[in-house]
Short mmCIF file of C-alpha atoms in Angstrom, two decimals:
data_model
loop_
_atom_site.label_atom_id
_atom_site.label_comp_id
_atom_site.label_asym_id
_atom_site.label_seq_id
_atom_site.Cartn_x
_atom_site.Cartn_y
_atom_site.Cartn_z
CA MET A 1 0.00 0.00 0.00
CA ALA A 2 1.29 3.46 -0.89
CA PRO A 3 2.27 5.72 2.02
CA TYR A 4 0.09 8.65 2.99
CA LEU A 5 2.90 11.20 2.64
CA SER A 6 6.17 11.28 0.73
CA VAL A 7 8.70 13.94 1.74
CA VAL A 8 11.31 14.97 -0.83
CA ILE A 9 14.41 16.85 0.32
CA PRO A 10 16.86 18.10 -2.33
CA ALA A 11 20.44 18.36 -1.10
CA TYR A 12 23.58 19.89 -2.55
CA ASN A 13 26.69 19.99 -0.37
CA GLU A 14 24.57 19.87 2.79
CA ALA A 15 27.08 18.05 5.01
CA ARG A 16 26.86 20.77 7.66
CA ARG A 17 23.08 21.07 7.87
CA LEU A 18 21.73 17.58 7.21
CA PRO A 19 23.02 16.09 10.49
CA GLN A 20 20.80 18.63 12.28
CA THR A 21 17.77 18.75 10.00
CA LEU A 22 17.26 15.16 8.83
CA PRO A 23 16.81 13.78 12.36
CA LEU A 24 14.14 16.44 12.93
CA VAL A 25 12.28 15.36 9.78
CA LEU A 26 12.52 11.68 10.69
CA GLN A 27 11.44 12.35 14.27
CA PHE A 28 8.39 14.24 13.04
CA LEU A 29 7.43 11.56 10.52
CA ALA A 30 7.96 8.67 12.94
CA ALA A 31 5.55 10.30 15.41
CA GLN A 32 2.68 10.43 12.91
CA PRO A 33 -0.22 7.92 12.86
CA TRP A 34 -0.02 7.54 9.08
CA SER A 35 2.51 5.87 6.78
CA TRP A 36 5.25 7.83 5.06
CA GLU A 37 8.42 7.76 2.98
CA LEU A 38 11.42 10.09 2.85
CA LEU A 39 13.45 10.68 -0.30
CA VAL A 40 16.69 12.64 0.06
CA VAL A 41 17.79 13.52 -3.48
CA ASP A 42 21.46 14.42 -3.76
CA ASP A 43 22.41 16.91 -6.46
CA GLY A 44 25.88 15.52 -7.24
CA SER A 45 27.39 16.81 -3.99
CA SER A 46 31.17 16.97 -3.65
CA ASP A 47 31.18 16.71 0.15
CA GLN A 48 29.87 14.03 2.56
CA THR A 49 26.19 14.75 1.92
CA VAL A 50 25.38 11.27 0.62
CA ALA A 51 27.20 9.41 3.39
CA LEU A 52 25.62 11.54 6.10
CA ALA A 53 22.14 11.23 4.60
CA GLU A 54 22.48 7.46 4.33
CA ALA A 55 23.63 7.27 7.93
CA ALA A 56 20.65 9.34 9.13
CA CYS A 57 18.24 7.16 7.14
CA HIS A 58 19.87 3.84 8.04
CA ASN A 59 17.38 2.79 10.72
CA PHE A 60 14.29 3.71 8.70
CA ALA A 61 13.13 1.36 5.96
CA GLN A 62 10.87 4.15 4.67
CA ALA A 63 13.80 6.47 3.97
CA ARG A 64 16.27 6.36 1.11
CA VAL A 65 18.84 8.47 -0.70
CA ILE A 66 18.78 9.04 -4.47
CA GLN A 67 22.03 10.12 -6.10
CA ASN A 68 21.69 12.46 -9.07
CA PRO A 69 24.34 14.02 -11.27
CA HIS A 70 24.77 17.72 -10.50
CA ARG A 71 22.06 19.54 -12.46
CA GLY A 72 20.68 22.06 -9.98
CA LYS A 73 17.76 22.24 -7.60
CA GLY A 74 14.99 22.16 -10.20
CA TYR A 75 16.13 18.86 -11.69
CA THR A 76 16.81 17.45 -8.23
CA VAL A 77 13.33 18.23 -6.94
CA ARG A 78 11.85 16.89 -10.18
CA THR A 79 13.56 13.53 -9.61
CA GLY A 80 12.08 13.13 -6.15
CA MET A 81 8.62 14.37 -7.05
CA THR A 82 8.27 11.96 -9.96
CA GLN A 83 9.64 8.95 -8.06
CA ALA A 84 7.67 9.44 -4.85
CA VAL A 85 4.69 7.12 -4.39
CA GLY A 86 2.81 8.72 -1.49
CA GLU A 87 -0.80 9.81 -1.71
CA TYR A 88 0.62 13.28 -1.17
CA VAL A 89 4.14 14.45 -2.03
CA LEU A 90 5.79 17.30 -0.15
CA PHE A 91 9.11 18.88 -1.00
CA SER A 92 11.00 20.76 1.66
CA ASP A 93 14.30 22.63 1.60
CA ALA A 94 17.13 20.87 3.42
CA ASP A 95 17.54 23.72 5.89
CA LEU A 96 13.95 23.33 7.17
CA ALA A 97 13.40 27.07 6.86
CA VAL A 98 9.75 26.06 7.08
CA PRO A 99 9.61 23.49 9.91
CA MET A 100 7.72 20.24 9.49
CA GLU A 101 5.36 21.41 12.22
CA GLU A 102 3.77 23.67 9.58
CA TRP A 103 2.60 20.58 7.66
CA PRO A 104 -0.90 20.44 9.27
CA LYS A 105 -1.72 23.86 7.77
CA LEU A 106 -1.11 22.49 4.28
CA GLU A 107 -2.78 19.17 5.05
CA ALA A 108 -5.98 20.95 6.07
CA LYS A 109 -6.26 22.45 2.59
CA LEU A 110 -5.67 19.08 0.97
CA GLN A 111 -8.56 17.71 3.01
CA GLN A 112 -10.71 20.50 1.58
CA GLY A 113 -10.11 19.15 -1.92
CA TYR A 114 -7.12 21.13 -3.17
CA ASP A 115 -4.64 19.26 -5.38
CA ILE A 116 -1.64 21.46 -4.57
CA VAL A 117 -0.91 23.56 -1.50
CA ILE A 118 2.03 25.97 -1.36
CA ALA A 119 3.51 27.61 1.72
CA SER A 120 3.72 31.39 1.62
CA ARG A 121 5.92 33.86 3.49
CA GLU A 122 3.41 36.61 2.71
CA GLY A 123 -0.11 37.40 3.80
CA ALA A 124 -1.96 37.49 7.11
CA GLY A 125 -0.53 34.95 9.52
CA ALA A 126 2.83 34.57 7.75
CA SER A 127 6.05 35.23 9.63
CA ARG A 128 9.58 35.87 8.37
CA ILE A 129 12.24 35.47 11.05
CA ASP A 130 15.73 37.01 10.83
CA GLU A 131 15.45 37.87 7.14
CA PRO A 132 17.75 40.70 5.95
CA PHE A 133 15.89 43.66 4.50
CA MET A 134 17.64 43.41 1.13
CA ARG A 135 16.71 39.75 0.75
CA HIS A 136 13.08 40.56 1.49
CA LEU A 137 13.09 43.47 -0.96
CA MET A 138 14.54 41.28 -3.70
CA GLY A 139 11.85 38.71 -3.09
CA ARG A 140 9.08 41.28 -3.39
CA VAL A 141 10.53 42.69 -6.62
CA PHE A 142 10.79 39.19 -8.05
CA ASN A 143 7.17 38.47 -7.13
CA ILE A 144 6.06 41.59 -9.00
CA ILE A 145 7.96 40.36 -12.06
CA VAL A 146 6.31 36.93 -11.78
CA ARG A 147 2.90 38.53 -11.52
CA VAL A 148 3.50 40.66 -14.62
CA LEU A 149 5.19 38.02 -16.79
CA GLY A 150 3.96 34.71 -15.47
CA ILE A 151 1.29 33.91 -12.92
CA GLY A 152 -0.43 36.65 -11.01
CA GLN A 153 -2.50 35.06 -8.28
CA PHE A 154 0.22 33.98 -5.84
CA GLN A 155 1.96 36.15 -3.26
CA ASP A 156 4.98 33.84 -2.93
CA THR A 157 5.96 31.29 -5.58
CA GLN A 158 9.43 30.54 -4.21
CA CYS A 159 8.91 29.21 -0.68
CA GLY A 160 10.50 25.76 -0.48
CA PHE A 161 7.58 23.91 1.12
CA LYS A 162 4.93 22.67 -1.31
CA VAL A 163 2.71 19.60 -1.39
CA PHE A 164 1.04 17.92 -4.36
CA SER A 165 -1.34 15.03 -4.78
CA ARG A 166 0.53 12.10 -6.29
CA GLU A 167 -1.30 12.60 -9.58
CA ALA A 168 -0.42 16.29 -9.72
CA SER A 169 3.18 15.68 -8.66
CA HIS A 170 3.93 13.10 -11.36
CA ASP A 171 1.92 14.94 -14.00
CA VAL A 172 3.25 18.47 -13.50
CA PHE A 173 6.89 17.71 -12.72
CA GLY A 174 6.97 15.24 -15.59
CA ARG A 175 6.04 18.08 -17.96
CA MET A 176 8.80 20.50 -16.91
CA ARG A 177 10.66 22.08 -19.81
CA LEU A 178 13.29 24.17 -18.02
CA TYR A 179 14.88 21.44 -15.90
CA ASP A 180 14.39 18.10 -17.64
CA ASP A 181 16.80 15.34 -18.70
CA THR A 182 18.58 17.71 -21.08
CA THR A 183 19.64 20.07 -18.28
CA GLU A 184 23.36 20.79 -18.25
CA ALA A 185 25.44 20.81 -15.07
CA PRO A 186 25.65 24.29 -13.52
CA LYS A 187 28.64 25.64 -11.66
CA GLY A 188 28.05 25.38 -7.93
CA ALA A 189 24.65 25.64 -6.26
CA ALA A 190 21.82 26.47 -8.64
CA VAL A 191 18.81 27.99 -6.91
CA THR A 192 16.27 28.46 -9.68
CA ALA A 193 12.71 29.57 -10.36
CA PHE A 194 11.51 26.12 -11.37
CA ASP A 195 8.55 26.74 -9.02
CA VAL A 196 7.17 29.31 -11.45
CA GLU A 197 7.05 26.84 -14.31
CA VAL A 198 5.59 24.14 -12.05
CA LEU A 199 2.76 26.40 -10.91
CA TYR A 200 2.15 27.66 -14.44
CA LEU A 201 1.85 24.08 -15.70
CA ALA A 202 -0.39 23.13 -12.79
CA LEU A 203 -2.77 25.99 -13.60
CA ARG A 204 -2.87 24.98 -17.27
CA ARG A 205 -3.72 21.44 -16.23
CA GLY A 206 -6.58 22.71 -14.08
CA TYR A 207 -5.35 21.67 -10.65
CA ARG A 208 -6.78 23.45 -7.62
CA ILE A 209 -4.04 25.35 -5.77
CA ALA A 210 -4.16 26.92 -2.31
CA GLU A 211 -1.59 29.26 -0.74
CA VAL A 212 -1.09 29.04 3.03
CA PRO A 213 0.82 31.54 5.22
CA VAL A 214 3.55 29.89 7.32
CA THR A 215 6.43 30.71 9.64
CA TRP A 216 9.74 30.84 7.78
CA ARG A 217 13.21 31.38 9.22
CA TYR A 218 16.10 32.81 7.23
CA GLY A 219 19.24 30.66 7.39
CA GLU A 220 22.66 32.27 7.61
CA GLU A 221 24.14 29.46 5.51
CA THR A 222 21.74 30.05 2.64
CA LYS A 223 23.00 29.03 -0.81
CA VAL A 224 21.21 31.94 -2.46
CA ASP A 225 23.58 34.34 -4.20
CA ASN A 226 21.79 37.68 -4.48
CA ILE A 227 23.16 38.66 -7.89
CA ARG A 228 23.70 35.31 -9.60
CA ASP A 229 20.43 33.75 -8.51
CA SER A 230 18.37 36.88 -9.11
CA TRP A 231 19.53 36.81 -12.73
CA ARG A 232 18.95 33.05 -13.01
CA ASN A 233 15.44 33.35 -11.57
CA LEU A 234 14.58 36.24 -13.89
CA ARG A 235 15.86 34.24 -16.83
CA ASP A 236 13.64 31.31 -15.83
CA VAL A 237 10.54 33.47 -15.63
CA LEU A 238 11.33 34.98 -19.03
CA LYS A 239 11.74 31.47 -20.45
CA VAL A 240 8.37 30.40 -19.08
CA ARG A 241 6.79 33.49 -20.61
CA TRP A 242 8.50 32.89 -23.95
CA ASN A 243 7.50 29.21 -23.95
CA ALA A 244 3.91 30.26 -23.36
CA ILE A 245 3.93 32.90 -26.11
CA SER A 246 5.69 30.67 -28.63
CA GLY A 247 3.33 27.75 -28.09
CA GLN A 248 5.79 25.37 -26.45
CA TYR A 249 3.17 24.54 -23.81
CA ARG A 250 0.51 23.95 -26.46
CA ASP A 251 0.30 20.27 -25.53
CA VAL A 252 -0.30 21.06 -21.86
CA LYS A 253 -4.08 21.00 -21.87
CA PRO A 254 -6.65 20.90 -19.07
CA ARG A 255 -7.38 17.45 -17.70
CA ALA A 256 -10.52 15.80 -18.91
#
């Protein structure tokens, strides 16, 4: 029987953080009354990420590590989201900026019939802890760009805590154009705007999406490079817009 929840954690050179965060995830999951699986997807790390993840998962038959070549976060998340078999599939950043304790907020929306629920650092009830002003400003500017060029109904497309029904997860991530099997290896960490394409595809397919305010904590060891990743994210949004205008998503039609 398929587990109730699959949790996907992408990891790139996370040897310092995983020993602290993975036990917290496993502790949370082990305390639940429902079945689960944990997929840690390594993005071709050059440190001890794989060994440490395997050690943390060793005593849990429901947990495993998938080793990918280095192709960036978008491709890494895609791997986990298409291989997970849970009734619901959640992906969470390795730093647990959104703690697992926020899961019930998303679950409540799933129980109301939504296919996809995304955590948001904006809106009434949301909380950003220890975030530098410049980082927050950059995020707001990026959201304006997304609203103008891509999808306009979400306040925060980039929060790394999103859950999909298994059908939506396999369907939407399997249709990604920006970070598919042809993706070339980037240099270093590659934080991207794959979320924008995923949500755009989900809307085209007619999935119901809810946005839920959560508590989010800024991590000092963030892999986000303000200049490099701002450009990369803008480029991704422009690609999604161009793909839409040029008809490259023509085959992505609403579900029957």
